XYZ file of C-alpha atoms in Angstrom:
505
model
C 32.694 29.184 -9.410
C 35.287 29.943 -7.196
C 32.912 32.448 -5.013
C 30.457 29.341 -5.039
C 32.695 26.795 -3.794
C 34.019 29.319 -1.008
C 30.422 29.615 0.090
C 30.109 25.829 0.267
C 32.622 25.045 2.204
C 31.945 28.029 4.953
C 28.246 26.606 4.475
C 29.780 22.714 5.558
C 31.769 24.095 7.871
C 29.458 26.219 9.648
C 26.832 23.712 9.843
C 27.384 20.302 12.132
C 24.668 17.732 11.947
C 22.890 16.355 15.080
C 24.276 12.624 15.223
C 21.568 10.109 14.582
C 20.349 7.687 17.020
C 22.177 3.766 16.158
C 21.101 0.690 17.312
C 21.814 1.014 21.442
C 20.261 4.755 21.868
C 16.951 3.128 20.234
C 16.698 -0.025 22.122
C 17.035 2.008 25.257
C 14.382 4.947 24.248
C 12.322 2.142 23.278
C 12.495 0.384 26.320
C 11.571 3.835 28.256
C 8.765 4.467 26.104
C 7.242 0.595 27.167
C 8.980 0.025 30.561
C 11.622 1.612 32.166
C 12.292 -1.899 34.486
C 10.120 -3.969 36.832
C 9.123 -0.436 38.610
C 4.739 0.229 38.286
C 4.465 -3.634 37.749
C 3.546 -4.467 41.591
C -0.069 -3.906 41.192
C -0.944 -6.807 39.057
C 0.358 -8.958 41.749
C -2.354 -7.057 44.059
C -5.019 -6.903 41.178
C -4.138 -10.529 39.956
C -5.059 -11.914 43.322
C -1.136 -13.511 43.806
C 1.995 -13.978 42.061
C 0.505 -16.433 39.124
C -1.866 -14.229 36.897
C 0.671 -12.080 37.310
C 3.179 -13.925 35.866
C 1.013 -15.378 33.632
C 0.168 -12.276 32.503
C 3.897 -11.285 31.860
C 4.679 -14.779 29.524
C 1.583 -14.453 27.624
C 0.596 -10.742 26.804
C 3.838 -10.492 25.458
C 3.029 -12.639 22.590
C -0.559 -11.387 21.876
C 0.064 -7.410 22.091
C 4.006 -6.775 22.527
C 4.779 -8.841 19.551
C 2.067 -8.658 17.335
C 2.608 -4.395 17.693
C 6.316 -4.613 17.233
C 5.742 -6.332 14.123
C 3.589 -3.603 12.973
C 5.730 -0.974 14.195
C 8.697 -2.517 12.362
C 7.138 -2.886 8.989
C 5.567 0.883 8.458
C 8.520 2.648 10.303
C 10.574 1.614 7.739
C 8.309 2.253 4.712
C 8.068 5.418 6.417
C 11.307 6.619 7.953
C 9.553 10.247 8.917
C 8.848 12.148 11.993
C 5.493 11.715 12.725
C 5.345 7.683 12.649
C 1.618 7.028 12.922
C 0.238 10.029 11.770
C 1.792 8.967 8.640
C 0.615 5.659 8.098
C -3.168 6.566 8.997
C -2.804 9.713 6.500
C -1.733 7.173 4.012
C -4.392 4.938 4.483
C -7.456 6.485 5.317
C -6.816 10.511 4.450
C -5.015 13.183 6.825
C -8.731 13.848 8.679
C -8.099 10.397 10.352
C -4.144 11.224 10.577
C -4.897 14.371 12.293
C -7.090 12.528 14.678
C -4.626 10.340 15.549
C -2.124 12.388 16.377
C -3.829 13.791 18.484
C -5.359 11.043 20.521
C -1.829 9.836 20.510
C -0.339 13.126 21.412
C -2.591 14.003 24.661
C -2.250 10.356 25.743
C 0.955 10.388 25.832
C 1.288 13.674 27.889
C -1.117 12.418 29.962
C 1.226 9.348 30.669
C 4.498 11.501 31.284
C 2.480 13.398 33.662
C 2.528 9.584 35.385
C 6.675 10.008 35.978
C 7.536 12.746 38.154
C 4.747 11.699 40.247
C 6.062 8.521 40.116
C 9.606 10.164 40.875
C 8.736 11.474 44.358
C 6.545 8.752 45.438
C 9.369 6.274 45.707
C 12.019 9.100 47.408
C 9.303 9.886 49.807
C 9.433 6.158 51.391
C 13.066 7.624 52.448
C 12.046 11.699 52.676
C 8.671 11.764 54.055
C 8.446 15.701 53.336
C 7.609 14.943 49.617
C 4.553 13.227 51.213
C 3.003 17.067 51.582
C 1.983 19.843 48.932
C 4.225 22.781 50.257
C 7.970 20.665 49.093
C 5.925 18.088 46.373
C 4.500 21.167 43.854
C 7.563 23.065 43.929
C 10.042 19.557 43.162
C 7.704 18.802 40.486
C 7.882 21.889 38.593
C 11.513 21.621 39.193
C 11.737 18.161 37.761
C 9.882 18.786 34.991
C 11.548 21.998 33.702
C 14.763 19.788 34.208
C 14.363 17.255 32.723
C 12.459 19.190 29.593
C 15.827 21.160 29.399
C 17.665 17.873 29.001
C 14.964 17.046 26.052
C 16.293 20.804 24.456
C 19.635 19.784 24.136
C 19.484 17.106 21.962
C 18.008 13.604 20.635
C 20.974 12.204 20.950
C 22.272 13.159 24.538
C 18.514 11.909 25.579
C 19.354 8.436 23.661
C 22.693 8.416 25.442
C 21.208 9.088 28.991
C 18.644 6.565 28.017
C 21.606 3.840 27.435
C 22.985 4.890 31.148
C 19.401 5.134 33.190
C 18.763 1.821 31.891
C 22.152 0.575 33.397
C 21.651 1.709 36.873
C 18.052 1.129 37.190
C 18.209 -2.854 36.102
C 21.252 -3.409 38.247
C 20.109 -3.409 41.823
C 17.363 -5.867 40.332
C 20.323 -8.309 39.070
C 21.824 -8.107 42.301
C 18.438 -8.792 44.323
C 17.767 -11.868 41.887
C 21.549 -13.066 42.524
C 20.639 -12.990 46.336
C 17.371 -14.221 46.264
C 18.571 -17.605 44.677
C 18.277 -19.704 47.646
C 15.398 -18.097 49.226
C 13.018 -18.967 46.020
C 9.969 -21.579 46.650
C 8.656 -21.895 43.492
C 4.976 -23.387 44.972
C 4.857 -19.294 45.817
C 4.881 -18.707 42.271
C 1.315 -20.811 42.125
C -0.671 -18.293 44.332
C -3.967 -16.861 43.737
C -7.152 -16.121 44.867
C -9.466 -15.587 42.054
C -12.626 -14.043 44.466
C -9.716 -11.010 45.193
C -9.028 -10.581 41.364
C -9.768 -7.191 40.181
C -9.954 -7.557 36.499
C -9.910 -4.032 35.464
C -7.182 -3.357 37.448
C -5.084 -6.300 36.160
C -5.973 -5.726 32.624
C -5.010 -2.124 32.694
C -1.713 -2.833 34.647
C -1.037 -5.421 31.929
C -1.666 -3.004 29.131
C -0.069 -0.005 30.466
C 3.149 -2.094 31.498
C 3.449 -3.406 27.972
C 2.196 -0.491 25.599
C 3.765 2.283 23.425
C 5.991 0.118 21.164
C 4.616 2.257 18.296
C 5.778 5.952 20.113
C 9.437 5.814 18.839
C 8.341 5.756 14.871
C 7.682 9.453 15.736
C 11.283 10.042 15.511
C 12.354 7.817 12.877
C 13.263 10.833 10.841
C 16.338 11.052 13.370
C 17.174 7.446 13.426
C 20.213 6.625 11.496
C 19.466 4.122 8.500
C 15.838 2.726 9.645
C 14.923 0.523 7.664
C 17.735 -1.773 9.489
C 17.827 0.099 12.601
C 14.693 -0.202 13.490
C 13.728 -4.290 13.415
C 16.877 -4.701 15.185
C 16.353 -2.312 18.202
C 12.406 -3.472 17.855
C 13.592 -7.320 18.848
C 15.946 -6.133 21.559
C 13.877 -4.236 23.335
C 10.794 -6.889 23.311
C 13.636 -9.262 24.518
C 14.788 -6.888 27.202
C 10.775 -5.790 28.420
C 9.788 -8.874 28.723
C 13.167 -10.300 31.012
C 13.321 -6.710 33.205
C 9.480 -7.584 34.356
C 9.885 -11.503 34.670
C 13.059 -12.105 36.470
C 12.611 -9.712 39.049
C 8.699 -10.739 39.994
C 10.092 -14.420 39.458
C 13.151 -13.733 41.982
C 10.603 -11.154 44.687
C 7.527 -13.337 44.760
C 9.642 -16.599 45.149
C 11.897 -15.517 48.225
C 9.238 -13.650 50.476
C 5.991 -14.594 51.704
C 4.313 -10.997 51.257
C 0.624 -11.179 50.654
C -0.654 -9.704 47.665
C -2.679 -7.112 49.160
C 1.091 -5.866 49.778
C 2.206 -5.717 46.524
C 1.552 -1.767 45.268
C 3.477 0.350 43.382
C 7.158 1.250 45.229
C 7.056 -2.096 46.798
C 9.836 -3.639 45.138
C 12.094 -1.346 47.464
C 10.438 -3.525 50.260
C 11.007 -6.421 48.605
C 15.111 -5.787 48.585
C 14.786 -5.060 52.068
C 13.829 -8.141 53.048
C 16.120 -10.092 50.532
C 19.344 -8.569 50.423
C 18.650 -5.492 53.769
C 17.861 -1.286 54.135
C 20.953 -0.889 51.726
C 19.571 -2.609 48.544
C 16.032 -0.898 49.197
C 18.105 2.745 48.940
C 19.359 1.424 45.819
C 16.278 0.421 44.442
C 14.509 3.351 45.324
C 17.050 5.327 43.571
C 17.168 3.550 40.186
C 13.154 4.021 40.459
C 13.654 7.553 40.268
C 16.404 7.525 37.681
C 13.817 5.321 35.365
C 11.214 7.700 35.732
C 13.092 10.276 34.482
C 14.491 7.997 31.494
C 10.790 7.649 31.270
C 9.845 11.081 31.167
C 12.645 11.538 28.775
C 11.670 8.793 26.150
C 8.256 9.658 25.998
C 8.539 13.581 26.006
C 11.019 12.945 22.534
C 8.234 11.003 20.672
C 5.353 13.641 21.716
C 7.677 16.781 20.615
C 8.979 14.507 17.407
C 5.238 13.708 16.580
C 4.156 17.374 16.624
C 7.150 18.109 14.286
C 6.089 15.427 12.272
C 2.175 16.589 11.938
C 3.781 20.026 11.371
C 6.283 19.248 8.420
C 2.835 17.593 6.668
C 1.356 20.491 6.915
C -1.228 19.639 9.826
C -0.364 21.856 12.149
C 1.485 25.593 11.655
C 4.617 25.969 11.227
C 5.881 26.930 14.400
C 5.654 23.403 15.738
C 8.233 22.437 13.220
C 10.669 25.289 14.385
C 13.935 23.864 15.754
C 16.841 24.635 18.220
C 20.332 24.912 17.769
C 20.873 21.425 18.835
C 18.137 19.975 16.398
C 14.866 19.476 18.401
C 11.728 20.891 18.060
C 11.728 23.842 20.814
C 7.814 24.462 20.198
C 6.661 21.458 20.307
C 9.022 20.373 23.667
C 7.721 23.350 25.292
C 3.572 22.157 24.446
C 4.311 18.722 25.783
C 5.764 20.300 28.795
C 3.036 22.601 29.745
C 0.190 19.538 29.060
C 2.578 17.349 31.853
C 2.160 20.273 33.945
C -1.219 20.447 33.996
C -2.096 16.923 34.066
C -0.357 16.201 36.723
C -2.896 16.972 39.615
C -4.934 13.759 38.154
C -4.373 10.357 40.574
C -2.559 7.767 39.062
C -5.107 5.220 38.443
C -7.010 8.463 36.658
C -4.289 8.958 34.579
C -3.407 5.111 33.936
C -6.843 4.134 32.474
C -7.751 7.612 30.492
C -4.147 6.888 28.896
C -5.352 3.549 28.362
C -8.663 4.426 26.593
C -7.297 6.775 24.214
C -4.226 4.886 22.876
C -6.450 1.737 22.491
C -8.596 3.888 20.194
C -5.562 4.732 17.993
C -3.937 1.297 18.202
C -7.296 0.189 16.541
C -6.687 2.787 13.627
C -2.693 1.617 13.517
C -3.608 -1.993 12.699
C -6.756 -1.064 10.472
C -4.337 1.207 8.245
C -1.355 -1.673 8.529
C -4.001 -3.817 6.862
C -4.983 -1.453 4.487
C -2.101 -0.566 3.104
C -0.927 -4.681 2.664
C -4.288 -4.332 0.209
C -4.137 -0.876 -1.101
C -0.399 -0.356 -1.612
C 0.913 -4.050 -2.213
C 3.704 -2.313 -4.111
C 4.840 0.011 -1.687
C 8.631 -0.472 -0.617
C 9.047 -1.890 2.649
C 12.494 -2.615 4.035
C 11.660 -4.730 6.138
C 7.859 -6.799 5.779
C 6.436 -8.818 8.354
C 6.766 -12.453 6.124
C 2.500 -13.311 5.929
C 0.417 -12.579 3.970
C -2.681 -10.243 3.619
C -4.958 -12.896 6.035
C -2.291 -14.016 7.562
C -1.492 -10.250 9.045
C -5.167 -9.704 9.782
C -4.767 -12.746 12.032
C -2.071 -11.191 14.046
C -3.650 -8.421 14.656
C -7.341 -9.865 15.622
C -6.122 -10.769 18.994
C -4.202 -7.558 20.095
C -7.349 -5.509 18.507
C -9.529 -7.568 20.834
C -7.668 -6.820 23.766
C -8.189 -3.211 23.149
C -11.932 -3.692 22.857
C -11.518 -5.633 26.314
C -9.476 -2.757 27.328
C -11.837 -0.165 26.661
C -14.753 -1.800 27.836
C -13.444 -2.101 31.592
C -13.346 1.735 31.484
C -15.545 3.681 33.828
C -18.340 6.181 32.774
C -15.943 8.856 33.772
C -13.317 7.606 31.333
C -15.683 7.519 28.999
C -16.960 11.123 29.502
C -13.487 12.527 29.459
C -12.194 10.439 26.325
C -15.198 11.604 24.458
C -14.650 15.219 25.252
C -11.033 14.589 23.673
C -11.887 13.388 20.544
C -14.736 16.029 19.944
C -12.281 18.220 20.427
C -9.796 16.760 17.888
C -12.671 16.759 15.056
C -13.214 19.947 15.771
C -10.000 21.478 15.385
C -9.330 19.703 12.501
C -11.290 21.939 10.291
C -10.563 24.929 12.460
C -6.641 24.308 11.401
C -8.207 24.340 7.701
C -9.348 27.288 7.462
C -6.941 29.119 9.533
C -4.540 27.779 6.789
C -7.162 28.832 3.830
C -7.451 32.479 5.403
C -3.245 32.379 5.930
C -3.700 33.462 9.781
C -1.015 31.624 10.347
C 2.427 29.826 8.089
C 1.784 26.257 7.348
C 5.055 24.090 5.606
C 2.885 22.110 3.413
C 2.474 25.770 1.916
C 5.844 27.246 1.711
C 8.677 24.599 2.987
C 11.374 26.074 5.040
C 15.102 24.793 4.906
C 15.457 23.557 8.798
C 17.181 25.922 10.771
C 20.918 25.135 11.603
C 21.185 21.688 10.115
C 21.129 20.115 6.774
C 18.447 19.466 4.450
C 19.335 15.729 4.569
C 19.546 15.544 7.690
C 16.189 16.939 9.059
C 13.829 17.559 6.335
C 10.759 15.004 6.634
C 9.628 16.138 3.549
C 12.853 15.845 1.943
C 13.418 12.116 3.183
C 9.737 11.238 2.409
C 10.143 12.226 -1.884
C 13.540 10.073 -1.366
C 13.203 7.302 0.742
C 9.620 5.928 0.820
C 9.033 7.188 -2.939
C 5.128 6.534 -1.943
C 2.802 8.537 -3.984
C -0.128 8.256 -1.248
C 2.088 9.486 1.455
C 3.410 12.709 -0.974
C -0.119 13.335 -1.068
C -0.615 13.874 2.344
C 1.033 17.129 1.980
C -1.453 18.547 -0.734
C -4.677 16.870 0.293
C -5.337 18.548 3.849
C -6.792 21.864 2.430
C -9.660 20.476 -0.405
C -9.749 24.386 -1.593
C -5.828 24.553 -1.949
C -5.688 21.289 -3.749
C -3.644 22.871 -6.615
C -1.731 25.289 -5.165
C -0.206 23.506 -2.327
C 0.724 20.728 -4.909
C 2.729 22.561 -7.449
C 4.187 24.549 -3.918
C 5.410 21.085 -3.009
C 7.056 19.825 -5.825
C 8.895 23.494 -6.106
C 10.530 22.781 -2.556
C 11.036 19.786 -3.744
C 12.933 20.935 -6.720
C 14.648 23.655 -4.760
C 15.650 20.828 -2.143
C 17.153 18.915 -4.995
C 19.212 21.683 -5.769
């Protein structure tokens, strides 16, 4: 006994668990996986024709897609409080083929977005520093951002959540300042503008969506959020609240106190726009809180990728190795996969990017609300912290008019778009079974198989599995982990409830 309790207390002292993302760190990863602040939202003035479809736009899409998808987000991120968010639910609902697929629409959709950020990062400095304008400085400071800033995702959750809080800081303020000086320059007849024969729709619509999408991405982490189920609703609310103000005010204030046309109005304008309202030392500022949000941006949405993969590992969907974690508690692997698919994506245009991005998350959003509805009639009994208060119609009449926004969405998508998203998900039910029998012949470790103790940190701390047989206490989601290989059926499941036993221990 005494031997024991020496052990245990070199074992507590040795090992120091990552600190848990609270209430602030969330709202502001949150608000970097939707927004980031008014910066990318210039082009639906240019697409909407003038200031009021754009505007518009920003009052009402809110309600039909931001809300409606909190909501959703709220209520299964807290019956599941597990790295891997989404995957989850749709393995839950409809079988781990369909969570497999999902994760990976998800996954490549999102990398294809963060390749969006550094890009975005040098287009605004190069208004000031023209040489980022050609290849022989732009490839080499994009490698260099990228490996920097994936670095910064290495070292911790919660340093990123803390950055987060900070980015978010200095990129809104020059924006409260330029509102604060644009008060008596405002006509609000400029707000009325718009010329519907210069509308591009497609353009509008996919401006709309992209600015106001991804409220589902942080439920990837929620395995390192500390106590969910109340965590979650909360920083859910105040980041809608926050969106919604960081893209109104400042289009309000900048399309009120100039005259620019709209044909003006393109992404990196806003550092015009404080020119002209408060002079060249406000546009500086601007310019530089663009680049600090894009790499809050990058940040946010690089977390929930390498979180989902850990997830999607830790069920046993992908090996092992994805699951693998640092010293400082994130998912080495998987950070290093997301940073190589930024990498490579990022020779792809913007408007490329922007609308393949588009077409694949609509496709999973579809699945999200189908298996939110499911699960209302298939589990009624499952425990959820916090429930969206309707009932089963009454939550398949929220989500009819964000799902028919995504059919809208995806049917303003060009041929190409088409051609490319197809090739994506081909490939996803194709590896699916590859992954299966790779796991059947034992070519490579798989957790559902043989769960590890997380490397470094504490068992109640970091194991998804762990929290998943004590917090949701949901038989369909336990049987995620036994149900991916048919032919292992038995075996995996009396290899799960050992690590579960030895867990308990």
């Amino acid at each position: 006994m005494g031997e024991e309790g020496m052990v245990s207390d070199a074992m507590n002292t040795a090992v120091k668990p990552n600190p848990k993302l609270t209430v602030l760190p969330l709202i502001a990863l949150i608000f970097y996986e939707v927004s980031g602040g008014p910066f990318g939202v210039e082009d639906s003035v240019r697409a909407g024709g003038g200031p009021l479809l754009s505007l518009l736009g920003f009052l009402i899409f809110p309600l039909v897609w931001s809300i409606p998808e909190a909501l959703v987000t709220a209520e299964l991120a807290t019956s599941f409080p597990e790295n891997g968010g989404y995957v989850i639910w749709i393995s839950s609902a409809f079988g781990p083929f369909w969570g497999f697929q999902e994760g990976f629409w998800k996954w490549f959709s999102g990398v294809m977005d963060n390749a969006l950020y550094p890009v975005l990062f040098l287009d605004y400095l190069k208004h000031s520093f023209p040489i980022f304008s050609r290849l022989v400085a732009r490839i080499p400071a994009l490698l260099g951002i990228t490996v920097s800033l994936t670095y910064l995702n290495y070292r911790g959750l919660h340093i990123v959540g803390f950055s987060a809080v900070t980015l978010a800081a200095f990129s809104l303020f020059p924006f409260l300042v330029m509102v604060i000086l644009s008060i008596p320059r405002i006509r609000p007849k400029q707000w009325l503008v718009v010329d519907f024969k210069k509308v591009d729709w497609r353009g509008y619509f996919n401006s709309m969506f992209w600015n106001l999408n991804y409220w589902d991405k942080a439920s990837t982490l929620a395995g390192e959020v500390e106590n969910p189920s109340k965590t979650f609703p909360k920083a859910l609310f105040g980041a809608v609240v926050l969106v919604v103000l960081s893209y109104l005010i400042p289009l309000l204030a900048g399309t009120g106190a100039t005259k620019s046309a709209p044909s003006e109005w393109s992404d990196g304008y806003f550092a015009e726009v404080g020119m002209l309202i408060g002079g060249y030392w406000l546009k500086w500022w601007i310019q530089a809180a663009a680049a600090m949000s894009n790499m809050g941006l990058f940040e946010a949405e690089m977390s929930g990728d390498a979180f989902q993969l850990l997830g999607m590992s830790e069920m046993g969907m992908l090996p092992a190795i994805f699951a693998s974690r640092s010293k400082y508690g994130t998912p080495t692997i998987s950070i290093l996969c997301s940073a190589t698919g930024v990498i490579f994506l990022s020779w792809m245009s913007f408007q490329e990017i922007l609308e393949f991005l588009n077409f694949l998350y609509a496709i999973g959003m579809l699945l999200e609300f189908a298996a939110f509805i499911k699960l209302r009639i298939k589990k009624p009994d499952l425990h959820r912290p916090y429930k969206v208060p309707l009932q089963t119609f009454g939550v398949t009449m929220l989500c009819l008019p964000p799902a028919l926004m995504l059919v809208l969405v995806m049917c303003l998508a060009s041929a190409k778009t088409f051609l490319v998203s197809g090739v994506v998900m081909i490939t996803g039910f194709l590896l699916y079974p590859a992954l299966v029998h790779a796991k059947d012949r034992k070519w490579t470790r798989f957790d559902a198989e043989q769960p590890p103790l997380p490397p470094d940190n504490s068992v109640e701390n970091h194991s998804g599995v762990s929290q998943l047989h004590e917090q949701v206490q949901d038989e369909a989601s336990i049987g995620l982990l036994s149900n991916l290989s048919s032919t292992k059926k038995k075996e995996e499941s009396s290899e799960i409830l050992l690590g579960e036993d030895l867990k308990s221990d």
